[in-house]
Amino acid sequence: QVQLIESGGGLVQPGDSLSLSCVVSGGTSGKYVMAWFRQAPGKEREFVGTSTRIGGNVYSTNYADSVKGRFTIARNNAKNTVYLEMSSLKVEDTAVYYCAADPASIAPQNFGGYTWRGQGTQVTVSS
């Protein structure tokens, strides 16, 4: 049974950086499409970014316009872990962040399109 466990959330100030982790247990993260989503209070869950394997240990990434240039998805296959590295954080980045994974090669931008989904970790950006 594949499980995703997110960690690394917390309270930070605007302009700070934060790195979230998603550990994949019971599976091999390097083989999966990995994605991050977030849900702000009172809003629908939204797509943040995806990392898709294109061959060997080469991955392509895709990001929402709202985080492009500030967020990066990185992988450590030896640790079965995927990271969301966030910089220049804004108050509007405050949300619960979710990790998702799927063994198929496509990378949907809806959370429900993923076979495995984590429980989320809270990120609060406030001065």
Coordinates of N, CA and C in Angstrom, one line a residue, residues 18-120:
L18 N 10.8 28.1 2.4 CA 10.4 26.9 3.1 C 10.4 25.7 2.2
S19 N 10.8 24.6 2.7 CA 10.9 23.4 1.9 C 10.0 22.3 2.5
L20 N 9.0 21.8 1.7 CA 8.1 20.7 2.1 C 8.7 19.4 1.6
S21 N 8.4 18.4 2.4 CA 8.8 17.0 2.0 C 7.6 16.1 1.8
C22 N 7.7 15.2 0.9 CA 6.7 14.2 0.7 C 7.4 12.8 0.6
V23 N 7.3 12.0 1.6 CA 7.9 10.7 1.6 C 6.9 9.7 1.1
V24 N 7.4 8.9 0.1 CA 6.5 7.9 -0.5 C 6.9 6.5 0.1
S25 N 6.0 6.0 0.9 CA 6.3 4.7 1.5 C 5.5 3.6 0.8
G26 N 6.1 2.4 0.7 CA 5.4 1.3 0.0 C 5.4 1.4 -1.5
G27 N 6.2 2.3 -2.0 CA 6.3 2.5 -3.5 C 7.6 3.0 -3.9
T28 N 7.8 3.3 -5.2 CA 9.0 3.9 -5.7 C 8.7 5.2 -6.3
S29 N 9.1 6.3 -5.6 CA 8.7 7.6 -6.1 C 9.3 8.0 -7.4
G30 N 10.5 7.4 -7.7 CA 11.1 7.8 -9.0 C 10.4 7.3 -10.2
K31 N 9.5 6.4 -10.0 CA 8.7 5.9 -11.2 C 7.4 6.6 -11.4
Y32 N 7.0 7.5 -10.4 CA 5.7 8.1 -10.4 C 5.7 9.5 -10.9
V33 N 4.6 9.9 -11.5 CA 4.3 11.3 -11.6 C 4.0 11.9 -10.2
M34 N 4.7 12.9 -9.8 CA 4.5 13.5 -8.4 C 3.9 14.9 -8.6
A35 N 3.0 15.3 -7.7 CA 2.4 16.6 -7.9 C 2.2 17.2 -6.5
W36 N 2.1 18.5 -6.5 CA 1.7 19.3 -5.3 C 0.5 20.1 -5.6
F37 N -0.4 20.2 -4.6 CA -1.6 21.0 -4.7 C -1.7 21.8 -3.4
R38 N -2.6 22.7 -3.3 CA -2.8 23.5 -2.1 C -4.2 23.9 -2.0
Q39 N -4.6 24.1 -0.8 CA -6.0 24.6 -0.5 C -6.0 25.7 0.5
A40 N -6.3 26.9 0.1 CA -6.4 28.0 1.1 C -7.7 28.1 1.8
P41 N -7.8 28.7 2.9 CA -9.1 28.8 3.6 C -10.2 29.3 2.8
G42 N -11.3 28.6 2.7 CA -12.5 29.1 2.0 C -12.3 29.0 0.5
K43 N -11.3 28.4 0.0 CA -11.1 28.2 -1.5 C -11.0 26.8 -1.9
E44 N -11.1 26.5 -3.2 CA -11.0 25.2 -3.7 C -9.5 24.8 -3.8
R45 N -9.3 23.5 -3.7 CA -7.9 23.0 -3.9 C -7.4 23.4 -5.3
E46 N -6.1 23.8 -5.4 CA -5.6 24.2 -6.7 C -4.3 23.5 -7.0
F47 N -4.0 23.4 -8.2 CA -2.8 22.8 -8.7 C -1.6 23.8 -8.4
V48 N -0.5 23.2 -8.0 CA 0.8 23.9 -7.7 C 1.8 23.5 -8.8
G49 N 2.1 22.2 -8.9 CA 3.1 21.8 -9.9 C 3.2 20.3 -10.0
T50 N 3.8 19.9 -11.0 CA 4.0 18.4 -11.2 C 5.5 18.2 -11.6
S51 N 5.9 16.9 -11.4 CA 7.2 16.4 -11.8 C 7.0 15.1 -12.5
T52 N 7.3 15.0 -13.8 CA 7.0 13.8 -14.6 C 8.3 13.2 -15.1
R53 N 8.4 11.9 -15.0 CA 9.6 11.3 -15.5 C 9.6 11.2 -17.1
I54 N 10.7 11.6 -17.7 CA 10.7 11.6 -19.2 C 11.7 10.6 -19.7
G55 N 12.5 10.0 -18.7 CA 13.5 8.9 -19.1 C 14.6 8.8 -18.1
G56 N 14.9 7.6 -17.7 CA 16.0 7.5 -16.7 C 15.7 8.3 -15.5
N57 N 16.6 9.1 -15.0 CA 16.4 10.0 -13.9 C 16.2 11.4 -14.3
V58 N 15.6 11.6 -15.5 CA 15.4 12.9 -16.0 C 13.9 13.2 -15.9
Y59 N 13.5 14.4 -15.3 CA 12.2 14.7 -15.1 C 11.9 16.1 -15.6
S60 N 10.6 16.3 -16.1 CA 10.2 17.6 -16.5 C 9.2 18.1 -15.4
T61 N 9.2 19.4 -15.3 CA 8.3 20.0 -14.3 C 7.4 21.0 -14.9
N62 N 6.3 21.2 -14.3 CA 5.3 22.2 -14.8 C 4.7 22.9 -13.5
Y63 N 4.5 24.2 -13.6 CA 4.0 24.9 -12.4 C 2.8 25.8 -12.8
A64 N 2.0 26.1 -11.8 CA 1.0 27.1 -11.9 C 1.7 28.5 -12.1
D65 N 1.0 29.3 -12.8 CA 1.6 30.7 -13.0 C 1.8 31.4 -11.7
S66 N 1.0 31.1 -10.7 CA 1.1 31.9 -9.5 C 2.3 31.5 -8.7
V67 N 3.0 30.4 -9.0 CA 4.2 30.0 -8.2 C 5.4 29.9 -9.1
K68 N 5.2 30.0 -10.4 CA 6.3 29.9 -11.4 C 7.5 30.9 -11.0
G69 N 8.7 30.3 -11.0 CA 9.8 31.2 -10.7 C 10.1 31.3 -9.2
R70 N 9.2 30.8 -8.3 CA 9.3 30.9 -6.9 C 9.4 29.5 -6.3
F71 N 8.7 28.6 -6.8 CA 8.6 27.2 -6.3 C 9.3 26.2 -7.2
T72 N 9.9 25.2 -6.6 CA 10.6 24.2 -7.4 C 10.3 22.8 -6.8
I73 N 10.0 21.9 -7.7 CA 9.8 20.5 -7.3 C 11.1 19.7 -7.5
A74 N 11.6 19.1 -6.5 CA 12.9 18.4 -6.6 C 12.7 16.9 -6.0
R75 N 13.5 16.0 -6.5 CA 13.4 14.6 -6.1 C 14.7 14.1 -5.5
N76 N 14.5 13.2 -4.5 CA 15.7 12.4 -4.1 C 15.2 11.0 -4.1
N77 N 15.4 10.3 -5.2 CA 14.9 9.0 -5.4 C 15.5 8.0 -4.4
A78 N 16.7 8.2 -4.0 CA 17.3 7.3 -3.0 C 16.6 7.3 -1.6
K79 N 15.9 8.5 -1.4 CA 15.2 8.6 -0.1 C 13.7 8.5 -0.4
N80 N 13.3 8.2 -1.6 CA 11.9 8.1 -2.0 C 11.1 9.3 -1.5
T81 N 11.7 10.5 -1.8 CA 11.2 11.7 -1.3 C 11.1 12.8 -2.4
V82 N 10.0 13.5 -2.4 CA 9.9 14.6 -3.3 C 9.7 15.9 -2.5
Y83 N 10.3 17.0 -2.9 CA 10.3 18.2 -2.2 C 9.6 19.3 -3.0
L84 N 9.0 20.2 -2.2 CA 8.5 21.5 -2.8 C 9.3 22.6 -2.2
E85 N 10.2 23.1 -2.9 CA 11.0 24.2 -2.4 C 10.4 25.5 -2.8
M86 N 10.1 26.3 -1.7 CA 9.3 27.5 -1.9 C 10.2 28.7 -1.5
S87 N 10.2 29.7 -2.3 CA 11.0 30.9 -1.9 C 10.1 32.2 -2.2
S88 N 10.5 33.3 -1.7 CA 9.8 34.6 -1.9 C 8.3 34.4 -1.5
L89 N 8.1 33.7 -0.4 CA 6.7 33.4 0.0 C 5.9 34.7 0.2
K90 N 4.6 34.6 -0.2 CA 3.7 35.6 0.0 C 2.5 35.2 0.9
V91 N 1.8 36.2 1.4 CA 0.7 35.9 2.3 C -0.3 35.0 1.6
E92 N -0.5 35.2 0.3 CA -1.5 34.4 -0.4 C -1.0 33.0 -0.7
D93 N 0.2 32.7 -0.3 CA 0.6 31.3 -0.4 C 0.2 30.4 0.8
T94 N -0.4 31.1 1.8 CA -1.0 30.4 2.9 C -2.0 29.4 2.5
A95 N -1.8 28.1 2.9 CA -2.7 27.0 2.5 C -2.2 25.7 3.1
V96 N -3.1 24.7 3.0 CA -2.6 23.4 3.3 C -2.1 22.8 2.0
Y97 N -0.9 22.3 2.0 CA -0.2 21.8 0.8 C -0.3 20.2 0.9
Y98 N -0.7 19.7 -0.3 CA -0.9 18.3 -0.5 C 0.1 17.7 -1.5
C99 N 0.6 16.5 -1.3 CA 1.4 15.8 -2.2 C 0.5 14.7 -2.9
A100 N 0.7 14.4 -4.1 CA 0.0 13.4 -4.8 C 0.9 12.6 -5.8
A101 N 0.6 11.4 -6.0 CA 1.4 10.5 -6.9 C 0.5 9.6 -7.7
D102 N 1.1 9.3 -8.9 CA 0.3 8.4 -9.8 C 1.3 7.6 -10.6
P103 N 1.1 6.3 -10.9 CA 2.0 5.5 -11.6 C 1.9 5.7 -13.2
A104 N 0.8 6.4 -13.6 CA 0.7 6.6 -15.0 C 1.6 7.7 -15.5
S105 N 1.8 7.9 -16.7 CA 2.7 8.9 -17.2 C 2.1 10.3 -17.4
I106 N 0.8 10.4 -17.4 CA 0.2 11.7 -17.5 C 0.2 12.4 -16.2
A107 N 0.0 13.7 -16.2 CA 0.1 14.5 -15.0 C -1.1 15.4 -15.0
P108 N -2.2 14.9 -14.5 CA -3.4 15.7 -14.4 C -3.3 16.9 -13.4
Q109 N -4.0 18.0 -13.6 CA -4.0 19.1 -12.8 C -5.1 19.1 -11.8
N110 N -5.8 18.0 -11.6 CA -6.8 17.9 -10.6 C -6.4 16.8 -9.6
F111 N -6.6 17.2 -8.3 CA -6.1 16.3 -7.2 C -6.7 14.9 -7.3
G112 N -8.0 14.9 -7.6 CA -8.7 13.6 -7.7 C -8.2 12.7 -8.8
G113 N -7.4 13.2 -9.7 CA -6.9 12.4 -10.8 C -5.7 11.5 -10.4
Y114 N -5.2 11.6 -9.2 CA -4.1 10.9 -8.7 C -4.5 9.7 -7.9
T115 N -3.7 8.6 -8.1 CA -4.1 7.4 -7.3 C -3.8 7.5 -5.8
W116 N -2.7 8.1 -5.5 CA -2.3 8.3 -4.1 C -2.2 9.7 -3.7
R117 N -2.8 10.1 -2.5 CA -2.8 11.5 -2.1 C -2.5 11.6 -0.6
G118 N -1.7 12.6 -0.3 CA -1.4 12.8 1.1 C -2.4 13.5 1.9
Q119 N -2.1 13.7 3.2 CA -3.1 14.3 4.1 C -2.8 15.8 4.3
G120 N -1.7 16.3 3.8 CA -1.5 17.7 3.8 C -0.6 18.2 5.0

